[in-house]
mmCIF file of C-alpha atoms and ligand atoms in Angstrom:
data_model
loop_
_atom_site.group_PDB
_atom_site.id
_atom_site.type_symbol
_atom_site.label_atom_id
_atom_site.label_comp_id
_atom_site.label_asym_id
_atom_site.label_seq_id
_atom_site.Cartn_x
_atom_site.Cartn_y
_atom_site.Cartn_z
ATOM 1 C CA MET A 10 0.000 0.000 0.000
ATOM 2 C CA SER A 11 2.922 2.365 0.661
ATOM 3 C CA LYS A 12 4.133 1.792 -2.904
ATOM 4 C CA MET A 13 0.650 2.474 -4.261
ATOM 5 C CA ALA A 14 0.441 5.583 -2.041
ATOM 6 C CA ALA A 15 3.738 6.881 -3.451
ATOM 7 C CA GLU A 16 2.676 6.172 -7.052
ATOM 8 C CA HIS A 17 -0.569 8.109 -6.607
ATOM 9 C CA ASN A 18 0.827 10.783 -4.334
ATOM 10 C CA ALA A 19 -1.692 9.702 -1.682
ATOM 11 C CA ILE A 20 -1.549 10.542 2.034
ATOM 12 C CA ASN A 21 -0.013 7.445 3.549
ATOM 13 C CA LEU A 22 -1.898 6.226 6.629
ATOM 14 C CA SER A 23 -1.154 2.620 5.698
ATOM 15 C CA GLN A 24 2.198 1.437 7.011
ATOM 16 C CA GLY A 25 2.650 1.579 10.769
ATOM 17 C CA PHE A 26 5.439 4.023 11.402
ATOM 18 C CA PRO A 27 5.399 7.349 13.242
ATOM 19 C CA ASP A 28 6.388 10.568 11.488
ATOM 20 C CA PHE A 29 7.688 12.257 14.647
ATOM 21 C CA PRO A 30 11.347 13.005 15.263
ATOM 22 C CA VAL A 31 13.416 10.838 17.582
ATOM 23 C CA ASP A 32 14.409 12.766 20.744
ATOM 24 C CA PRO A 33 17.654 14.636 19.875
ATOM 25 C CA VAL A 34 19.061 13.495 23.239
ATOM 26 C CA ILE A 35 19.201 9.897 22.076
ATOM 27 C CA ILE A 36 20.534 10.881 18.641
ATOM 28 C CA ASP A 37 23.391 12.678 20.431
ATOM 29 C CA LEU A 38 23.972 9.612 22.603
ATOM 30 C CA VAL A 39 24.288 7.299 19.571
ATOM 31 C CA HIS A 40 26.716 9.772 18.033
ATOM 32 C CA ARG A 41 28.701 9.977 21.267
ATOM 33 C CA PHE A 42 29.079 6.204 21.597
ATOM 34 C CA MET A 43 30.129 5.899 17.956
ATOM 35 C CA LYS A 44 32.727 8.642 18.353
ATOM 36 C CA GLU A 45 33.988 7.012 21.543
ATOM 37 C CA GLY A 46 34.746 3.911 19.502
ATOM 38 C CA HIS A 47 31.926 1.529 20.497
ATOM 39 C CA ASN A 48 31.635 0.184 16.987
ATOM 40 C CA GLN A 49 32.404 -3.530 17.247
ATOM 41 C CA TYR A 50 30.199 -6.556 17.960
ATOM 42 C CA ALA A 51 28.093 -6.402 21.102
ATOM 43 C CA PRO A 52 27.825 -9.476 23.349
ATOM 44 C CA MET A 53 25.462 -12.044 21.814
ATOM 45 C CA PRO A 54 22.560 -11.565 24.325
ATOM 46 C CA GLY A 55 22.910 -7.760 24.273
ATOM 47 C CA THR A 56 25.047 -5.192 26.087
ATOM 48 C CA PRO A 57 24.909 -5.635 29.881
ATOM 49 C CA ALA A 58 24.042 -1.933 30.342
ATOM 50 C CA LEU A 59 20.924 -2.190 28.187
ATOM 51 C CA ARG A 60 19.774 -5.456 29.756
ATOM 52 C CA GLN A 61 20.231 -3.904 33.196
ATOM 53 C CA ALA A 62 18.264 -0.788 32.224
ATOM 54 C CA ILE A 63 15.428 -2.955 30.839
ATOM 55 C CA ALA A 64 15.354 -5.099 34.001
ATOM 56 C CA GLU A 65 14.971 -1.957 36.113
ATOM 57 C CA VAL A 66 12.094 -0.663 34.001
ATOM 58 C CA ILE A 67 10.348 -4.065 34.099
ATOM 59 C CA GLY A 68 10.708 -4.091 37.888
ATOM 60 C CA LEU A 69 9.095 -0.662 38.135
ATOM 61 C CA THR A 70 6.410 -1.261 35.517
ATOM 62 C CA TYR A 71 5.361 -4.870 36.087
ATOM 63 C CA ASN A 72 6.654 -5.516 39.577
ATOM 64 C CA ARG A 73 8.686 -8.451 38.252
ATOM 65 C CA ALA A 74 12.307 -9.132 39.077
ATOM 66 C CA VAL A 75 14.070 -10.236 35.899
ATOM 67 C CA ASP A 76 17.715 -11.246 35.952
ATOM 68 C CA PRO A 77 19.349 -9.177 33.194
ATOM 69 C CA ASP A 78 22.021 -11.844 32.671
ATOM 70 C CA THR A 79 19.698 -14.764 32.136
ATOM 71 C CA GLY A 80 16.265 -13.322 31.338
ATOM 72 C CA ILE A 81 16.635 -10.609 28.695
ATOM 73 C CA THR A 82 17.872 -10.997 25.116
ATOM 74 C CA ILE A 83 18.306 -7.996 22.810
ATOM 75 C CA THR A 84 17.164 -8.699 19.250
ATOM 76 C CA ALA A 85 16.950 -7.024 15.842
ATOM 77 C CA GLY A 86 13.504 -5.609 16.509
ATOM 78 C CA ALA A 87 10.533 -7.444 17.925
ATOM 79 C CA THR A 88 10.315 -9.342 14.644
ATOM 80 C CA GLU A 89 13.538 -11.164 15.376
ATOM 81 C CA ALA A 90 12.512 -11.836 18.983
ATOM 82 C CA LEU A 91 9.282 -13.434 17.729
ATOM 83 C CA TYR A 92 11.115 -15.455 15.119
ATOM 84 C CA ALA A 93 13.872 -16.577 17.489
ATOM 85 C CA ALA A 94 11.284 -17.722 20.051
ATOM 86 C CA ILE A 95 9.280 -19.633 17.432
ATOM 87 C CA ALA A 96 12.453 -21.200 15.982
ATOM 88 C CA ALA A 97 13.527 -22.215 19.492
ATOM 89 C CA PHE A 98 10.292 -23.869 20.600
ATOM 90 C CA VAL A 99 8.223 -24.887 17.592
ATOM 91 C CA HIS A 100 9.302 -28.178 16.064
ATOM 92 C CA PRO A 101 7.923 -29.914 12.964
ATOM 93 C CA GLY A 102 4.289 -30.836 13.508
ATOM 94 C CA ASP A 103 3.841 -28.651 16.597
ATOM 95 C CA GLU A 104 0.654 -26.614 16.579
ATOM 96 C CA VAL A 105 0.609 -22.921 17.429
ATOM 97 C CA ILE A 106 -2.626 -21.124 18.222
ATOM 98 C CA LEU A 107 -2.835 -17.557 16.954
ATOM 99 C CA PHE A 108 -5.640 -15.089 16.464
ATOM 100 C CA ASP A 109 -6.690 -13.402 13.236
ATOM 101 C CA PRO A 110 -6.452 -10.651 12.296
ATOM 102 C CA ALA A 111 -2.769 -11.209 13.138
ATOM 103 C CA TYR A 112 0.491 -9.353 12.613
ATOM 104 C CA ASP A 113 1.910 -10.637 9.354
ATOM 105 C CA SER A 114 5.147 -12.235 10.587
ATOM 106 C CA TYR A 115 3.533 -14.804 12.902
ATOM 107 C CA ASP A 116 2.185 -17.361 10.435
ATOM 108 C CA PRO A 117 5.244 -17.533 8.121
ATOM 109 C CA ALA A 118 7.594 -17.823 11.107
ATOM 110 C CA ILE A 119 5.620 -20.819 12.388
ATOM 111 C CA ARG A 120 5.500 -22.499 8.975
ATOM 112 C CA LEU A 121 9.177 -21.858 8.216
ATOM 113 C CA ASN A 122 9.958 -23.888 11.312
ATOM 114 C CA GLY A 123 7.682 -26.775 10.320
ATOM 115 C CA GLY A 124 4.949 -25.776 12.762
ATOM 116 C CA VAL A 125 1.232 -25.854 12.061
ATOM 117 C CA PRO A 126 -0.507 -22.496 12.594
ATOM 118 C CA VAL A 127 -4.013 -22.849 14.035
ATOM 119 C CA HIS A 128 -5.790 -19.621 13.153
ATOM 120 C CA LEU A 129 -8.764 -18.648 15.325
ATOM 121 C CA HIS A 130 -10.780 -15.474 14.829
ATOM 122 C CA LEU A 131 -11.015 -12.622 17.295
ATOM 123 C CA LYS A 132 -14.699 -11.886 17.833
ATOM 124 C CA LEU A 133 -16.172 -8.671 16.453
ATOM 125 C CA PRO A 134 -17.039 -5.936 17.286
ATOM 126 C CA ASP A 135 -14.445 -5.720 20.088
ATOM 127 C CA PHE A 136 -12.027 -8.310 18.700
ATOM 128 C CA GLN A 137 -12.096 -10.374 21.876
ATOM 129 C CA ILE A 138 -10.702 -13.890 22.311
ATOM 130 C CA ASP A 139 -13.259 -16.680 22.704
ATOM 131 C CA TRP A 140 -11.453 -18.717 25.360
ATOM 132 C CA ASP A 141 -13.939 -21.601 25.210
ATOM 133 C CA GLU A 142 -13.122 -21.974 21.531
ATOM 134 C CA VAL A 143 -9.390 -21.841 22.336
ATOM 135 C CA GLY A 144 -9.857 -24.630 24.895
ATOM 136 C CA SER A 145 -11.675 -26.748 22.316
ATOM 137 C CA ARG A 146 -8.884 -26.335 19.732
ATOM 138 C CA ILE A 147 -6.009 -27.427 21.972
ATOM 139 C CA THR A 148 -4.640 -30.857 21.039
ATOM 140 C CA PRO A 149 -1.726 -32.961 22.326
ATOM 141 C CA ARG A 150 0.342 -31.306 19.540
ATOM 142 C CA THR A 151 -0.345 -27.742 20.726
ATOM 143 C CA ARG A 152 2.966 -26.246 21.759
ATOM 144 C CA MET A 153 2.434 -22.508 21.857
ATOM 145 C CA ILE A 154 -0.202 -19.802 21.979
ATOM 146 C CA MET A 155 0.511 -16.317 20.628
ATOM 147 C CA VAL A 156 -1.187 -13.178 21.921
ATOM 148 C CA ASN A 157 -0.755 -9.512 21.080
ATOM 149 C CA THR A 158 -1.889 -6.657 23.309
ATOM 150 C CA PRO A 159 -2.409 -3.786 22.522
ATOM 151 C CA HIS A 160 -3.302 -5.317 19.224
ATOM 152 C CA ASN A 161 -2.258 -4.557 15.689
ATOM 153 C CA PRO A 162 -4.368 -4.095 13.543
ATOM 154 C CA THR A 163 -7.460 -3.643 15.745
ATOM 155 C CA GLY A 164 -6.387 -1.586 18.776
ATOM 156 C CA ALA A 165 -8.037 -4.161 21.084
ATOM 157 C CA VAL A 166 -6.475 -4.870 24.495
ATOM 158 C CA LEU A 167 -6.537 -7.960 26.697
ATOM 159 C CA LYS A 168 -8.239 -7.646 30.088
ATOM 160 C CA THR A 169 -7.479 -9.254 33.457
ATOM 161 C CA GLU A 170 -10.079 -11.984 32.760
ATOM 162 C CA ASP A 171 -8.258 -12.805 29.509
ATOM 163 C CA MET A 172 -4.955 -13.159 31.327
ATOM 164 C CA ILE A 173 -6.528 -15.512 33.870
ATOM 165 C CA ARG A 174 -8.062 -17.704 31.164
ATOM 166 C CA LEU A 175 -4.766 -17.690 29.262
ATOM 167 C CA GLN A 176 -2.864 -18.708 32.369
ATOM 168 C CA GLN A 177 -5.318 -21.517 33.176
ATOM 169 C CA LEU A 178 -5.117 -22.988 29.681
ATOM 170 C CA ALA A 179 -1.347 -22.615 29.417
ATOM 171 C CA GLU A 180 -0.823 -24.352 32.747
ATOM 172 C CA ARG A 181 -3.370 -27.099 32.114
ATOM 173 C CA HIS A 182 -1.922 -27.976 28.704
ATOM 174 C CA ASP A 183 1.714 -27.091 29.384
ATOM 175 C CA LEU A 184 1.898 -24.440 26.654
ATOM 176 C CA ILE A 185 4.471 -21.749 25.974
ATOM 177 C CA VAL A 186 2.940 -18.287 25.624
ATOM 178 C CA LEU A 187 4.494 -15.899 23.115
ATOM 179 C CA SER A 188 3.224 -12.460 24.027
ATOM 180 C CA ASP A 189 3.773 -9.598 21.592
ATOM 181 C CA GLU A 190 3.653 -6.435 23.702
ATOM 182 C CA VAL A 191 5.344 -3.940 21.388
ATOM 183 C CA TYR A 192 2.598 -1.348 22.060
ATOM 184 C CA GLU A 193 2.836 -1.748 25.859
ATOM 185 C CA ARG A 194 3.049 2.034 26.366
ATOM 186 C CA ILE A 195 0.559 3.057 23.689
ATOM 187 C CA ILE A 196 -2.640 2.388 25.617
ATOM 188 C CA PHE A 197 -5.569 4.723 26.256
ATOM 189 C CA ASP A 198 -8.722 5.479 28.231
ATOM 190 C CA GLY A 199 -7.073 4.879 31.612
ATOM 191 C CA ILE A 200 -6.612 1.175 30.824
ATOM 192 C CA LYS A 201 -3.606 -0.630 32.310
ATOM 193 C CA HIS A 202 -1.519 -2.771 29.946
ATOM 194 C CA GLU A 203 -1.860 -6.452 30.851
ATOM 195 C CA SER A 204 1.588 -7.977 30.496
ATOM 196 C CA VAL A 205 2.300 -11.668 30.957
ATOM 197 C CA LEU A 206 5.169 -10.427 33.144
ATOM 198 C CA HIS A 207 2.644 -9.219 35.694
ATOM 199 C CA TYR A 208 1.327 -12.743 36.392
ATOM 200 C CA PRO A 209 3.923 -14.992 38.063
ATOM 201 C CA ALA A 210 2.577 -18.340 36.822
ATOM 202 C CA LEU A 211 2.168 -16.956 33.314
ATOM 203 C CA ALA A 212 5.584 -15.280 33.315
ATOM 204 C CA SER A 213 7.143 -18.625 34.221
ATOM 205 C CA ARG A 214 6.086 -20.084 30.839
ATOM 206 C CA SER A 215 6.040 -16.976 28.631
ATOM 207 C CA VAL A 216 8.231 -15.041 26.257
ATOM 208 C CA ALA A 217 7.301 -11.351 26.276
ATOM 209 C CA VAL A 218 8.431 -9.360 23.254
ATOM 210 C CA PHE A 219 9.020 -5.596 23.100
ATOM 211 C CA SER A 220 10.339 -3.032 20.599
ATOM 212 C CA PHE A 221 12.210 0.225 21.058
ATOM 213 C CA GLY A 222 10.990 1.224 17.621
ATOM 214 C CA LYS A 223 7.465 1.778 18.904
ATOM 215 C CA THR A 224 8.418 3.433 22.177
ATOM 216 C CA PHE A 225 11.019 5.894 20.897
ATOM 217 C CA HIS A 226 9.602 6.713 17.404
ATOM 218 C CA ALA A 227 12.551 4.848 15.893
ATOM 219 C CA THR A 228 11.151 1.878 13.961
ATOM 220 C CA GLY A 229 14.104 2.065 11.547
ATOM 221 C CA TRP A 230 16.604 1.213 14.270
ATOM 222 C CA LYS A 231 15.160 -2.299 14.613
ATOM 223 C CA VAL A 232 16.043 -2.971 18.234
ATOM 224 C CA GLY A 233 13.761 -5.065 20.414
ATOM 225 C CA TYR A 234 14.022 -7.652 23.173
ATOM 226 C CA ALA A 235 12.632 -10.895 24.519
ATOM 227 C CA VAL A 236 11.997 -11.389 28.239
ATOM 228 C CA ALA A 237 11.699 -14.996 29.396
ATOM 229 C CA PRO A 238 12.654 -17.268 32.303
ATOM 230 C CA ALA A 239 16.295 -18.419 32.237
ATOM 231 C CA ALA A 240 15.580 -21.862 30.756
ATOM 232 C CA LEU A 241 13.533 -20.379 27.900
ATOM 233 C CA SER A 242 15.978 -17.513 27.333
ATOM 234 C CA GLN A 243 18.783 -20.019 27.002
ATOM 235 C CA GLU A 244 16.953 -21.696 24.117
ATOM 236 C CA ILE A 245 16.055 -18.365 22.469
ATOM 237 C CA ARG A 246 19.705 -17.345 22.575
ATOM 238 C CA LYS A 247 20.648 -20.506 20.691
ATOM 239 C CA THR A 248 18.523 -19.428 17.733
ATOM 240 C CA HIS A 249 19.307 -15.708 18.098
ATOM 241 C CA GLN A 250 23.015 -16.595 17.920
ATOM 242 C CA PHE A 251 22.572 -17.882 14.371
ATOM 243 C CA ILE A 252 19.945 -15.412 13.166
ATOM 244 C CA THR A 253 21.764 -12.136 13.874
ATOM 245 C CA PHE A 254 24.310 -13.062 16.582
ATOM 246 C CA ALA A 255 24.291 -9.538 18.056
ATOM 247 C CA VAL A 256 22.587 -6.182 17.653
ATOM 248 C CA ASN A 257 24.027 -2.735 16.827
ATOM 249 C CA THR A 258 26.410 -1.711 19.644
ATOM 250 C CA PRO A 259 26.232 2.123 19.739
ATOM 251 C CA VAL A 260 22.434 2.094 19.559
ATOM 252 C CA GLN A 261 22.227 -0.376 22.455
ATOM 253 C CA LEU A 262 24.554 1.757 24.571
ATOM 254 C CA ALA A 263 22.611 4.905 23.720
ATOM 255 C CA LEU A 264 19.291 3.240 24.604
ATOM 256 C CA ALA A 265 20.742 2.137 27.950
ATOM 257 C CA ALA A 266 21.932 5.664 28.776
ATOM 258 C CA TYR A 267 18.650 7.181 27.604
ATOM 259 C CA MET A 268 16.597 4.812 29.741
ATOM 260 C CA LYS A 269 18.298 6.255 32.812
ATOM 261 C CA THR A 270 16.503 9.538 32.169
ATOM 262 C CA PRO A 271 13.202 9.284 34.072
ATOM 263 C CA GLN A 272 11.090 10.971 31.396
ATOM 264 C CA HIS A 273 12.156 8.687 28.586
ATOM 265 C CA PHE A 274 8.753 7.169 27.839
ATOM 266 C CA GLN A 275 6.441 9.167 30.022
ATOM 267 C CA GLY A 276 3.546 10.706 28.186
ATOM 268 C CA LEU A 277 3.691 8.352 25.211
ATOM 269 C CA GLY A 278 0.197 6.966 25.937
ATOM 270 C CA SER A 279 -1.367 10.421 26.290
ATOM 271 C CA PHE A 280 0.510 11.675 23.219
ATOM 272 C CA TYR A 281 -1.041 8.933 21.082
ATOM 273 C CA GLU A 282 -4.408 9.120 22.835
ATOM 274 C CA ALA A 283 -4.585 12.789 21.781
ATOM 275 C CA LYS A 284 -3.711 11.726 18.214
ATOM 276 C CA ARG A 285 -6.445 9.087 18.223
ATOM 277 C CA ASN A 286 -8.973 11.603 19.556
ATOM 278 C CA TYR A 287 -7.908 14.183 16.988
ATOM 279 C CA PHE A 288 -8.368 11.693 14.159
ATOM 280 C CA LEU A 289 -11.713 10.469 15.497
ATOM 281 C CA ASN A 290 -13.088 13.971 16.061
ATOM 282 C CA GLY A 291 -12.381 14.612 12.402
ATOM 283 C CA ILE A 292 -14.039 11.369 11.299
ATOM 284 C CA LYS A 293 -17.124 11.813 13.517
ATOM 285 C CA GLY A 294 -20.147 12.704 11.419
ATOM 286 C CA SER A 295 -18.643 11.119 8.286
ATOM 287 C CA SER A 296 -20.040 7.981 6.636
ATOM 288 C CA PHE A 297 -17.398 5.778 8.289
ATOM 289 C CA ARG A 298 -18.324 3.822 11.406
ATOM 290 C CA ILE A 299 -15.680 4.103 14.122
ATOM 291 C CA MET A 300 -14.508 0.823 15.664
ATOM 292 C CA PRO A 301 -13.264 0.690 19.288
ATOM 293 C CA CYS A 302 -9.525 1.362 19.712
ATOM 294 C CA HIS A 303 -7.904 1.286 23.161
ATOM 295 C CA GLY A 304 -4.249 1.037 22.198
ATOM 296 C CA SER A 305 -1.617 0.854 19.425
ATOM 297 C CA TYR A 306 -1.519 3.625 16.811
ATOM 298 C CA PHE A 307 -4.094 2.090 14.505
ATOM 299 C CA GLN A 308 -7.755 2.903 14.065
ATOM 300 C CA LEU A 309 -10.200 0.684 12.196
ATOM 301 C CA LEU A 310 -13.013 2.303 10.246
ATOM 302 C CA ASP A 311 -16.016 0.415 8.877
ATOM 303 C CA TYR A 312 -17.026 1.663 5.408
ATOM 304 C CA SER A 313 -20.115 -0.505 4.912
ATOM 305 C CA ASN A 314 -22.379 2.600 4.892
ATOM 306 C CA ILE A 315 -20.475 3.838 1.835
ATOM 307 C CA THR A 316 -20.128 0.655 -0.217
ATOM 308 C CA ARG A 317 -20.005 -3.124 0.238
ATOM 309 C CA ILE A 318 -17.092 -3.754 -2.145
ATOM 310 C CA PRO A 319 -14.285 -5.974 -0.755
ATOM 311 C CA GLU A 320 -11.659 -4.369 1.464
ATOM 312 C CA LYS A 321 -8.746 -4.712 -0.967
ATOM 313 C CA GLU A 322 -10.745 -3.024 -3.711
ATOM 314 C CA MET A 323 -11.884 -0.278 -1.344
ATOM 315 C CA ALA A 324 -8.325 0.363 -0.124
ATOM 316 C CA ALA A 325 -7.071 0.568 -3.710
ATOM 317 C CA ARG A 326 -9.858 2.950 -4.748
ATOM 318 C CA LEU A 327 -9.327 5.120 -1.692
ATOM 319 C CA THR A 328 -5.645 5.394 -2.560
ATOM 320 C CA CYS A 329 -5.815 5.803 -6.328
ATOM 321 C CA GLU A 330 -9.031 7.804 -6.728
ATOM 322 C CA HIS A 331 -9.253 9.756 -3.477
ATOM 323 C CA GLY A 332 -5.647 9.998 -2.269
ATOM 324 C CA VAL A 333 -5.642 8.309 1.167
ATOM 325 C CA ALA A 334 -3.814 5.003 1.700
ATOM 326 C CA SER A 335 -4.955 2.536 4.372
ATOM 327 C CA ILE A 336 -4.622 -1.228 4.863
ATOM 328 C CA PRO A 337 -7.465 -3.667 4.176
ATOM 329 C CA VAL A 338 -7.907 -5.709 7.376
ATOM 330 C CA SER A 339 -8.566 -8.846 5.299
ATOM 331 C CA VAL A 340 -4.807 -9.146 4.639
ATOM 332 C CA PHE A 341 -4.337 -9.925 8.341
ATOM 333 C CA TYR A 342 -6.640 -12.956 8.041
ATOM 334 C CA GLN A 343 -5.425 -16.342 6.846
ATOM 335 C CA ASP A 344 -8.799 -16.926 5.180
ATOM 336 C CA GLY A 345 -9.075 -13.359 3.833
ATOM 337 C CA SER A 346 -12.206 -12.619 5.927
ATOM 338 C CA ASN A 347 -13.891 -9.476 4.780
ATOM 339 C CA ASN A 348 -15.655 -7.212 7.279
ATOM 340 C CA HIS A 349 -15.574 -3.901 5.372
ATOM 341 C CA LEU A 350 -12.817 -2.579 7.609
ATOM 342 C CA LEU A 351 -9.752 -0.492 6.805
ATOM 343 C CA ARG A 352 -6.829 0.204 9.135
ATOM 344 C CA PHE A 353 -5.563 3.768 9.409
ATOM 345 C CA CYS A 354 -2.304 4.681 11.182
ATOM 346 C CA PHE A 355 -2.766 7.905 13.167
ATOM 347 C CA ALA A 356 0.896 8.250 14.212
ATOM 348 C CA LYS A 357 1.150 11.260 11.932
ATOM 349 C CA GLN A 358 1.469 15.039 12.141
ATOM 350 C CA GLU A 359 -1.807 16.933 12.565
ATOM 351 C CA ASN A 360 -1.680 18.526 9.120
ATOM 352 C CA THR A 361 -1.327 15.052 7.547
ATOM 353 C CA LEU A 362 -4.343 13.870 9.550
ATOM 354 C CA ASP A 363 -6.282 17.042 8.612
ATOM 355 C CA ASN A 364 -5.730 16.442 4.914
ATOM 356 C CA ALA A 365 -6.771 12.778 5.209
ATOM 357 C CA ILE A 366 -9.851 13.671 7.291
ATOM 358 C CA ALA A 367 -10.993 16.253 4.716
ATOM 359 C CA ILE A 368 -10.944 13.548 2.025
ATOM 360 C CA LEU A 369 -12.540 10.821 4.157
ATOM 361 C CA ARG A 370 -15.401 13.132 5.184
ATOM 362 C CA LYS A 371 -16.410 13.612 1.545
ATOM 363 C CA LEU A 372 -17.039 9.908 0.943
HETATM 364 C C1 PLP B 613 2.223 -6.293 16.621
HETATM 365 C C2 PLP B 613 3.601 -6.053 16.120
HETATM 366 N N1 PLP B 613 4.571 -6.901 16.469
HETATM 367 C C3 PLP B 613 5.840 -6.745 16.052
HETATM 368 C C4 PLP B 613 6.187 -5.689 15.234
HETATM 369 C C5 PLP B 613 7.591 -5.567 14.752
HETATM 370 O O1 PLP B 613 8.355 -4.733 15.546
HETATM 371 P P1 PLP B 613 9.861 -4.382 15.110
HETATM 372 O O2 PLP B 613 9.772 -3.280 14.116
HETATM 373 O O3 PLP B 613 10.518 -3.969 16.391
HETATM 374 O O4 PLP B 613 10.456 -5.613 14.532
HETATM 375 C C6 PLP B 613 5.199 -4.782 14.831
HETATM 376 C C7 PLP B 613 5.537 -3.665 13.918
HETATM 377 O O5 PLP B 613 4.698 -3.074 13.301
HETATM 378 C C8 PLP B 613 3.881 -4.964 15.299
HETATM 379 O O6 PLP B 613 2.899 -4.126 14.951
#
């Protein structure tokens, strides 16, 4: 969709990246560490300073003591953390339960490792998990269950009841939980992010995955991390060793130094909540129906009052004929389910949103 947006000079609300500058403080830190000569390979699991800084933040945020030496692995973005965890634990024939619409790397990562993805649907309109259905789809071959909160593409969030059901099922069937929490700090409406790290029994069998790209407006730096108990981390490091070996040294050192500043991620949730509200205020009164969004920087809009054409066709028309690019939600479904929904990324400057809103209101 980004390519189509560029070809038609359309406003690009499709791909999920922010167009806000990275804090100059951290840019200066990267520069400083490069100039000081920190330009060679980092230790395979990540620089000790960054792992220590992450452990401190996890302690403060989720009240969980994580050993930085044995429990945190720095990866090339969350994508690598997800892949390394799947490659470590999913063996040929193992089944992995995941929920559609799903982030696009999950299914191929499972299949590349010989696993069998078991796609269940989140239930509209709130995109909730049907835990009874999950229970009925677990077999002796089920190895892993993947969750994502706050959720891309829907903006749905898991609640305490979800975490309890997840924990019960994972314990009963001895499953590994792979929890994609890259939007942990982009959550709205006074809701608290439910991390697997917050639940001791769940944390003991989970890999939680995070991304600095989302938290520091720096998706192009591709630095993320996996948090897991020592025994699981040990296995993840075996795959990470042969996927990337180690991640960019000066950026890791800069992130570690930056995380010592208390304000480093404060206000991120309210910053994006204001963006969401700005976008929605503009859309209110248009022909689009607004879907609930409690986190992430994506908003789904239902266009069924305008037309009932399939999502891909609608997204293409919106881009080529009207000049606003979005993503058809059907591409996040294994079976291409079509619910007349488009995903819009609101991590954009206000004037970009204004221009998109003016077009969308005319439809
Ligand atoms: C749900 C989800 N998981 C993982 C990622 C990948 O994160 P990274 O860019 O750190 O690899 C993204 C990026 O859009 C995402 O939305």
